[in-house]
Amino acid sequence: MRGASATQAIASTKRGWATNSMVAGALAIAVCLGCGYGDPSPQPAAAAPDSGGMLPTERPATLTERAATSADDLAQADSWPRFEDVASEIGVDFQPYCDQVPGRFFLPEIMGSGVAWLDYDLDGHLDLYFANGCQLDPAVPPTATHANQLFRQHDLGTFVCATEASHSGDRGFGQGIAAGDFDADGFPDIFVANYGCNVLLHNNGDGTFSDATAASKTGLSDDWSSSVCWLDINGDSWLDLFVANYLNATLENNQVCDAHGLPRYCGPDAFAAVPAEVLLGQGDGTFREAAVELGLRGHDDRGLGVVAIDVDNDLLAEIYVANDMSPNFLFSRTRRGADPAAATAGFVDRGFDAGCAVSDQGENEASMGIACGDFDGDHRPDIFLTHFLGEKNTLYANLGGLIFSDESRRAQIAACSFDQLGFGAVASDFDRNGTLDLFIANGHVFGHLQRPHEMLPQLLLNRGRGRFKETSSAAGPYFQIKWLGRAAAGCDYDNDGDLDVAVTHVGKPVAILRNDTKNANHFVGLEPWTRSRVPPVGGRVLVATPQQTQVFPIYAGGSYMASSDTRILCGLGSYAGPVTVTVHWPSGHVDTFEAVTTDRYWQLREGSDIRPLR
């Protein structure tokens, strides 16, 4: 956004969830032209007297409700991305506990819980770690014990619960999760962001974890933390942590708000914001807080999503924070016209002058989830955000030079998002045709007495040059059921070359969406490793064929309270020949790997070493 829009943004009045609820009342009965669908009943309804007061699953939407689908589209639908929820089939039986208490309407209980993919035992198979809730009121005697859950993939495509055996079942009120090897022993550790004290679980390398929170000095506060990511912020080859914090919402200051004469959860405007934490690894297993020192503390932080990604091709990762009803942050070390050596001194929030802090109308949006990638094929990473009901989801197109443009309407994303409330988002080439598509988990936050409540998830197919069409109606049975969707994390867990998705819900079991897309398209999978074995966040990978060159930024974080498979999965369409892969490492070193064969995964090591992966 340029100067005029930024001025409008500064002058604009922040809209709270109460304002959005009035807009939502009108939008809930409208069908967005082009690809949207609406809830036929915008009026509040009482919950049926079933388990927990939750509403029963409503009927699936019809094709007419889901999308305006042409005859040409129907002819191509067989090759569109399609998914099957196989969670129970593969051994992942888990429903997060959210401690919803009738009549209480305490915000943490409706915000969901996180999920992370990691190979904790280094057997070549990605495992799953889920955050879980716990009882929020310490004055009430506990009726059950709840813990985070670890599912080990013991054979390709099947999982077993390993929580007890691994000693990884933290019992806090779990939110976001990030995996990273903070002590460089070769085994990924787990950081859990909690409502309350955060937890660092050290991987002992023998299939078990130990609580390293106190020893590492990472449990600095009992704030409400949300999303988190690992990266080397200060370039010392030790991993650091960016922890997004949300609101100062407690049982003591809790409020119950009203809509249509019925109670609902209050939004972020009812509580004070909580600033983010930045924990710098000291190389001895301990961390120190350095957010203010590094310029990584904004004004009016209400962070729900975070991603670390280089958006201006200087190999220095920016840190983008999705804030709820506050301007989003784009923390950058880039200094225009300055000595390049000064670029590493500290961060400055460039969100407003870069055009990605607020909407194209200069308004704050309720940002939740983030997905990044080169959606329009111009070799620059763009930013996609999920937003509140009555707002559009937003696609910020990267124009270069640390400038973005809100292209949500041109991309045809706005039309199918006004009647949705989005959380987790995953960007991937789900049909392997050479363009990035989008998965979005949806669900409202006002509570079961309000309409709409549960929502249908969405799949947006990239039709080329960053123009999208919703194809949810052809994406499988999961997309015909309404959910309170929250975290979403992508991973090719069965190593078949297409991305699968894990999704958490409020009030229902988790889903594992296996990608069963039927086409003959090809792929190449890549896992970049630096010399120091610190993840190369800020680098980028180019994959070239005779037809096209695709660029993949190497980033950390993204989505909402989730951590995805860190491997790069590049769809190649019908091309099956060898590809040329070029890696721009954060160190400045560049490696080119010629004649890389396709339809398999490769590990790329800084210094021109390439190895096949299992």
Short mmCIF file of C-alpha atoms in Angstrom, two decimals, residues 85-371:
data_model
loop_
_atom_site.label_atom_id
_atom_site.label_comp_id
_atom_site.label_asym_id
_atom_site.label_seq_id
_atom_site.Cartn_x
_atom_site.Cartn_y
_atom_site.Cartn_z
CA ASP A 85 -10.32 -37.86 5.98
CA VAL A 86 -8.40 -40.97 7.08
CA ALA A 87 -7.63 -40.03 10.69
CA SER A 88 -9.31 -43.05 12.27
CA GLU A 89 -8.15 -45.36 9.50
CA ILE A 90 -4.47 -44.55 10.06
CA GLY A 91 -4.64 -44.55 13.86
CA VAL A 92 -4.97 -40.85 14.70
CA ASP A 93 -7.95 -40.84 17.07
CA PHE A 94 -7.95 -37.62 19.03
CA GLN A 95 -10.34 -34.82 19.93
CA PRO A 96 -8.78 -31.79 21.66
CA TYR A 97 -10.33 -30.80 24.96
CA CYS A 98 -11.42 -27.15 25.07
CA ASP A 99 -13.07 -26.91 28.52
CA GLN A 100 -16.24 -25.21 27.32
CA VAL A 101 -18.47 -24.41 30.28
CA PRO A 102 -22.14 -23.56 29.60
CA GLY A 103 -22.81 -19.87 30.13
CA ARG A 104 -19.17 -18.91 30.79
CA PHE A 105 -18.11 -17.74 27.28
CA PHE A 106 -14.40 -17.53 28.15
CA LEU A 107 -12.52 -16.75 24.92
CA PRO A 108 -9.60 -19.27 25.14
CA GLU A 109 -12.02 -22.19 25.05
CA ILE A 110 -13.23 -21.33 21.53
CA MET A 111 -9.88 -20.49 19.86
CA GLY A 112 -8.77 -24.08 19.20
CA SER A 113 -5.48 -25.93 19.56
CA GLY A 114 -2.39 -26.48 17.45
CA VAL A 115 -0.70 -29.25 15.49
CA ALA A 116 2.83 -29.90 14.26
CA TRP A 117 4.50 -32.37 11.91
CA LEU A 118 8.01 -33.53 12.88
CA ASP A 119 10.21 -36.60 12.60
CA TYR A 120 11.08 -36.85 16.29
CA ASP A 121 12.76 -40.27 16.08
CA LEU A 122 14.60 -39.65 12.77
CA ASP A 123 13.22 -42.77 11.09
CA GLY A 124 12.29 -40.90 7.90
CA HIS A 125 8.57 -40.87 8.70
CA LEU A 126 6.85 -37.66 9.80
CA ASP A 127 5.07 -37.86 13.16
CA LEU A 128 2.23 -35.74 14.61
CA TYR A 129 2.08 -33.69 17.79
CA PHE A 130 -1.23 -32.16 18.91
CA ALA A 131 -1.81 -29.53 21.57
CA ASN A 132 -4.61 -30.27 24.02
CA GLY A 133 -6.59 -28.18 26.45
CA CYS A 134 -7.01 -28.57 30.18
CA GLN A 135 -9.33 -27.32 32.89
CA LEU A 136 -9.06 -23.53 32.93
CA ASP A 137 -10.52 -22.75 36.35
CA PRO A 138 -8.14 -23.91 39.11
CA ALA A 139 -10.87 -23.40 41.71
CA VAL A 140 -12.94 -26.24 40.25
CA PRO A 141 -11.86 -29.79 41.19
CA PRO A 142 -10.58 -31.59 38.07
CA THR A 143 -12.77 -34.32 36.64
CA ALA A 144 -10.23 -35.72 34.16
CA THR A 145 -6.63 -35.41 33.06
CA HIS A 146 -5.85 -34.01 29.63
CA ALA A 147 -2.48 -33.91 27.87
CA ASN A 148 -0.95 -33.08 24.52
CA GLN A 149 -0.74 -36.09 22.21
CA LEU A 150 2.12 -37.49 20.12
CA PHE A 151 1.36 -39.95 17.32
CA ARG A 152 4.36 -41.82 15.92
CA GLN A 153 4.26 -42.96 12.31
CA HIS A 154 5.65 -46.43 12.93
CA ASP A 155 5.08 -47.67 9.39
CA LEU A 156 4.53 -45.56 6.30
CA GLY A 157 0.96 -44.32 6.51
CA THR A 158 -0.01 -45.72 9.93
CA PHE A 159 0.31 -44.14 13.37
CA VAL A 160 0.35 -45.24 17.00
CA CYS A 161 -0.08 -43.07 20.08
CA ALA A 162 3.34 -42.56 21.70
CA THR A 163 2.43 -39.94 24.31
CA GLU A 164 3.11 -41.98 27.43
CA ALA A 165 6.14 -43.78 26.07
CA SER A 166 7.73 -40.51 24.95
CA HIS A 167 6.84 -38.48 28.08
CA SER A 168 5.68 -35.66 25.80
CA GLY A 169 2.18 -35.11 27.18
CA ASP A 170 2.32 -31.57 28.56
CA ARG A 171 -0.85 -30.78 30.53
CA GLY A 172 -1.14 -27.05 29.98
CA PHE A 173 -3.81 -25.35 27.86
CA GLY A 174 -2.01 -25.92 24.56
CA GLN A 175 -2.10 -23.48 21.65
CA GLY A 176 0.61 -23.23 18.96
CA ILE A 177 3.46 -25.68 18.40
CA ALA A 178 6.86 -25.44 16.71
CA ALA A 179 9.56 -28.07 16.28
CA GLY A 180 13.24 -27.10 16.21
CA ASP A 181 16.62 -28.46 17.31
CA PHE A 182 17.57 -25.76 19.80
CA ASP A 183 20.68 -27.55 21.16
CA ALA A 184 21.93 -28.81 17.76
CA ASP A 185 22.10 -32.46 18.82
CA GLY A 186 20.35 -33.61 15.65
CA PHE A 187 16.94 -34.32 17.22
CA PRO A 188 13.99 -31.91 16.92
CA ASP A 189 12.67 -30.47 20.17
CA ILE A 190 9.13 -29.14 20.71
CA PHE A 191 8.07 -25.70 21.92
CA VAL A 192 4.45 -25.47 23.04
CA ALA A 193 2.75 -22.08 23.28
CA ASN A 194 0.14 -22.19 26.04
CA TYR A 195 -2.55 -20.15 27.60
CA GLY A 196 -0.32 -19.83 30.63
CA CYS A 197 3.33 -20.79 30.96
CA ASN A 198 4.90 -22.02 27.71
CA VAL A 199 6.81 -25.30 27.64
CA LEU A 200 10.02 -26.47 25.94
CA LEU A 201 10.31 -30.25 25.54
CA HIS A 202 13.87 -31.47 24.94
CA ASN A 203 14.23 -34.49 22.66
CA ASN A 204 16.52 -36.94 24.45
CA GLY A 205 17.30 -38.84 21.24
CA ASP A 206 16.00 -42.15 22.62
CA GLY A 207 12.33 -41.66 21.82
CA THR A 208 11.62 -39.65 24.96
CA PHE A 209 11.35 -35.97 25.90
CA SER A 210 12.24 -34.02 29.04
CA ASP A 211 10.75 -30.75 30.24
CA ALA A 212 13.52 -28.19 29.69
CA THR A 213 11.40 -25.10 30.38
CA ALA A 214 13.07 -24.05 33.63
CA ALA A 215 16.62 -24.96 32.61
CA SER A 216 16.30 -23.15 29.28
CA LYS A 217 14.65 -20.04 30.79
CA THR A 218 11.87 -20.13 28.19
CA GLY A 219 8.95 -20.05 30.63
CA LEU A 220 9.30 -16.33 31.21
CA SER A 221 5.64 -15.44 31.60
CA ASP A 222 2.17 -16.84 31.95
CA ASP A 223 0.71 -14.81 29.06
CA TRP A 224 -1.65 -16.17 26.43
CA SER A 225 0.66 -17.24 23.62
CA SER A 226 -0.63 -18.30 20.22
CA SER A 227 1.60 -19.06 17.23
CA VAL A 228 5.37 -19.53 17.40
CA CYS A 229 8.29 -20.17 15.06
CA TRP A 230 11.97 -21.13 15.29
CA LEU A 231 14.63 -19.28 13.27
CA ASP A 232 18.14 -17.93 13.67
CA ILE A 233 17.29 -14.26 14.18
CA ASN A 234 20.75 -12.90 14.96
CA GLY A 235 22.88 -15.09 12.68
CA ASP A 236 24.88 -16.86 15.40
CA SER A 237 23.91 -20.37 14.16
CA TRP A 238 21.69 -21.04 17.19
CA LEU A 239 17.94 -21.24 16.93
CA ASP A 240 15.82 -18.48 18.43
CA LEU A 241 12.07 -18.23 19.11
CA PHE A 242 9.48 -15.69 18.07
CA VAL A 243 6.40 -16.14 20.27
CA ALA A 244 3.25 -14.28 19.25
CA ASN A 245 1.08 -13.35 22.23
CA TYR A 246 -2.60 -12.50 22.04
CA LEU A 247 -4.74 -10.96 24.81
CA ASN A 248 -4.80 -10.39 28.55
CA ALA A 249 -7.99 -12.41 28.97
CA THR A 250 -8.46 -14.00 32.38
CA LEU A 251 -11.27 -15.55 34.33
CA GLU A 252 -11.17 -12.47 36.57
CA ASN A 253 -11.65 -9.94 33.76
CA ASN A 254 -13.83 -12.13 31.55
CA GLN A 255 -16.88 -10.53 29.97
CA VAL A 256 -19.90 -11.95 28.16
CA CYS A 257 -21.04 -10.00 25.12
CA ASP A 258 -24.37 -9.96 23.32
CA ALA A 259 -25.59 -10.39 19.75
CA HIS A 260 -29.24 -10.65 18.66
CA GLY A 261 -30.21 -10.70 22.33
CA LEU A 262 -28.19 -13.85 23.04
CA PRO A 263 -24.81 -14.18 24.80
CA ARG A 264 -21.59 -14.68 22.85
CA TYR A 265 -17.83 -14.62 23.30
CA CYS A 266 -16.32 -11.13 23.41
CA GLY A 267 -13.74 -10.12 20.83
CA PRO A 268 -10.24 -8.66 21.12
CA ASP A 269 -11.48 -5.11 21.72
CA ALA A 270 -12.67 -6.21 25.18
CA PHE A 271 -9.16 -7.05 26.40
CA ALA A 272 -5.70 -5.51 26.50
CA ALA A 273 -3.11 -6.62 23.95
CA VAL A 274 -0.02 -8.59 25.00
CA PRO A 275 3.35 -7.95 23.30
CA ALA A 276 5.31 -10.71 21.61
CA GLU A 277 8.36 -12.41 23.10
CA VAL A 278 11.64 -13.02 21.30
CA LEU A 279 13.90 -15.61 22.92
CA LEU A 280 17.50 -15.66 21.70
CA GLY A 281 19.37 -18.96 22.01
CA GLN A 282 22.64 -18.51 23.87
CA GLY A 283 24.35 -21.68 22.64
CA ASP A 284 24.41 -23.23 26.11
CA GLY A 285 20.81 -24.45 26.17
CA THR A 286 19.43 -21.21 27.61
CA PHE A 287 17.56 -18.27 26.12
CA ARG A 288 17.19 -14.57 26.89
CA GLU A 289 14.36 -12.19 26.01
CA ALA A 290 15.31 -9.59 23.39
CA ALA A 291 12.15 -8.29 21.67
CA VAL A 292 12.70 -4.61 22.53
CA GLU A 293 16.43 -4.82 21.89
CA LEU A 294 15.86 -6.15 18.36
CA GLY A 295 12.94 -3.88 17.49
CA LEU A 296 10.54 -6.82 17.39
CA ARG A 297 7.87 -5.40 19.64
CA GLY A 298 5.08 -3.54 17.92
CA HIS A 299 2.25 -1.32 19.09
CA ASP A 300 -1.04 -2.98 19.98
CA ASP A 301 0.15 -6.57 19.45
CA ARG A 302 -2.68 -9.08 19.15
CA GLY A 303 -0.77 -11.81 17.37
CA LEU A 304 -2.49 -14.96 16.16
CA GLY A 305 -0.22 -15.97 13.27
CA VAL A 306 3.47 -15.50 12.49
CA VAL A 307 5.77 -16.35 9.61
CA ALA A 308 9.49 -15.68 9.07
CA ILE A 309 10.20 -15.29 5.35
CA ASP A 310 12.42 -13.20 3.07
CA VAL A 311 10.05 -11.11 0.96
CA ASP A 312 12.59 -8.82 -0.72
CA ASN A 313 15.27 -11.31 -1.84
CA ASP A 314 18.08 -9.99 0.37
CA LEU A 315 18.41 -13.35 2.21
CA LEU A 316 17.33 -11.68 5.48
CA ALA A 317 14.06 -13.07 6.75
CA GLU A 318 11.30 -10.61 7.55
CA ILE A 319 8.93 -11.52 10.39
CA TYR A 320 5.26 -10.99 9.54
CA VAL A 321 2.69 -11.06 12.34
CA ALA A 322 -1.06 -11.44 11.75
CA ASN A 323 -2.82 -9.33 14.39
CA ASP A 324 -6.49 -9.58 15.35
CA MET A 325 -8.17 -6.19 14.74
CA SER A 326 -4.82 -4.38 14.90
CA PRO A 327 -2.47 -3.48 12.04
CA ASN A 328 -0.31 -6.41 10.99
CA PHE A 329 3.46 -6.13 11.45
CA LEU A 330 6.16 -6.60 8.82
CA PHE A 331 9.40 -6.52 10.78
CA SER A 332 12.36 -6.06 8.44
CA ARG A 333 16.10 -5.44 8.67
CA THR A 334 16.17 -3.92 5.18
CA ARG A 335 17.35 -0.30 5.11
CA ARG A 336 16.71 1.42 1.81
CA GLY A 337 19.75 3.44 0.74
CA ALA A 338 21.76 2.43 3.79
CA ASP A 339 25.01 0.57 4.14
CA PRO A 340 24.14 -3.15 3.67
CA ALA A 341 26.10 -3.91 6.83
CA ALA A 342 23.54 -1.89 8.79
CA ALA A 343 20.76 -4.19 7.65
CA THR A 344 21.49 -6.72 10.37
CA ALA A 345 21.42 -4.19 13.22
CA GLY A 346 17.76 -4.57 14.13
CA PHE A 347 14.19 -4.70 12.89
CA VAL A 348 11.75 -1.95 11.98
CA ASP A 349 8.02 -2.45 11.40
CA ARG A 350 7.52 -1.69 7.71
CA GLY A 351 3.93 -2.93 7.52
CA PHE A 352 2.29 0.40 6.68
CA ASP A 353 4.74 1.70 4.09
CA ALA A 354 4.98 -1.80 2.57
CA GLY A 355 1.19 -1.92 2.15
CA CYS A 356 0.49 -5.10 4.15
CA ALA A 357 -0.59 -3.76 7.55
CA VAL A 358 -4.25 -3.08 6.75
CA SER A 359 -6.73 -3.64 3.92
CA ASP A 360 -6.91 -1.76 0.62
CA GLN A 361 -9.62 0.33 2.28
CA GLY A 362 -7.25 1.34 5.06
CA GLU A 363 -9.05 -0.73 7.67
CA ASN A 364 -7.77 -3.11 10.30
CA GLU A 365 -8.78 -6.70 9.67
CA ALA A 366 -9.12 -9.57 12.11
CA SER A 367 -6.12 -11.55 10.89
CA MET A 368 -5.80 -15.16 12.02
CA GLY A 369 -3.91 -17.49 9.67
CA ILE A 370 -1.08 -16.89 7.19
CA ALA A 371 -0.04 -18.73 4.02
#
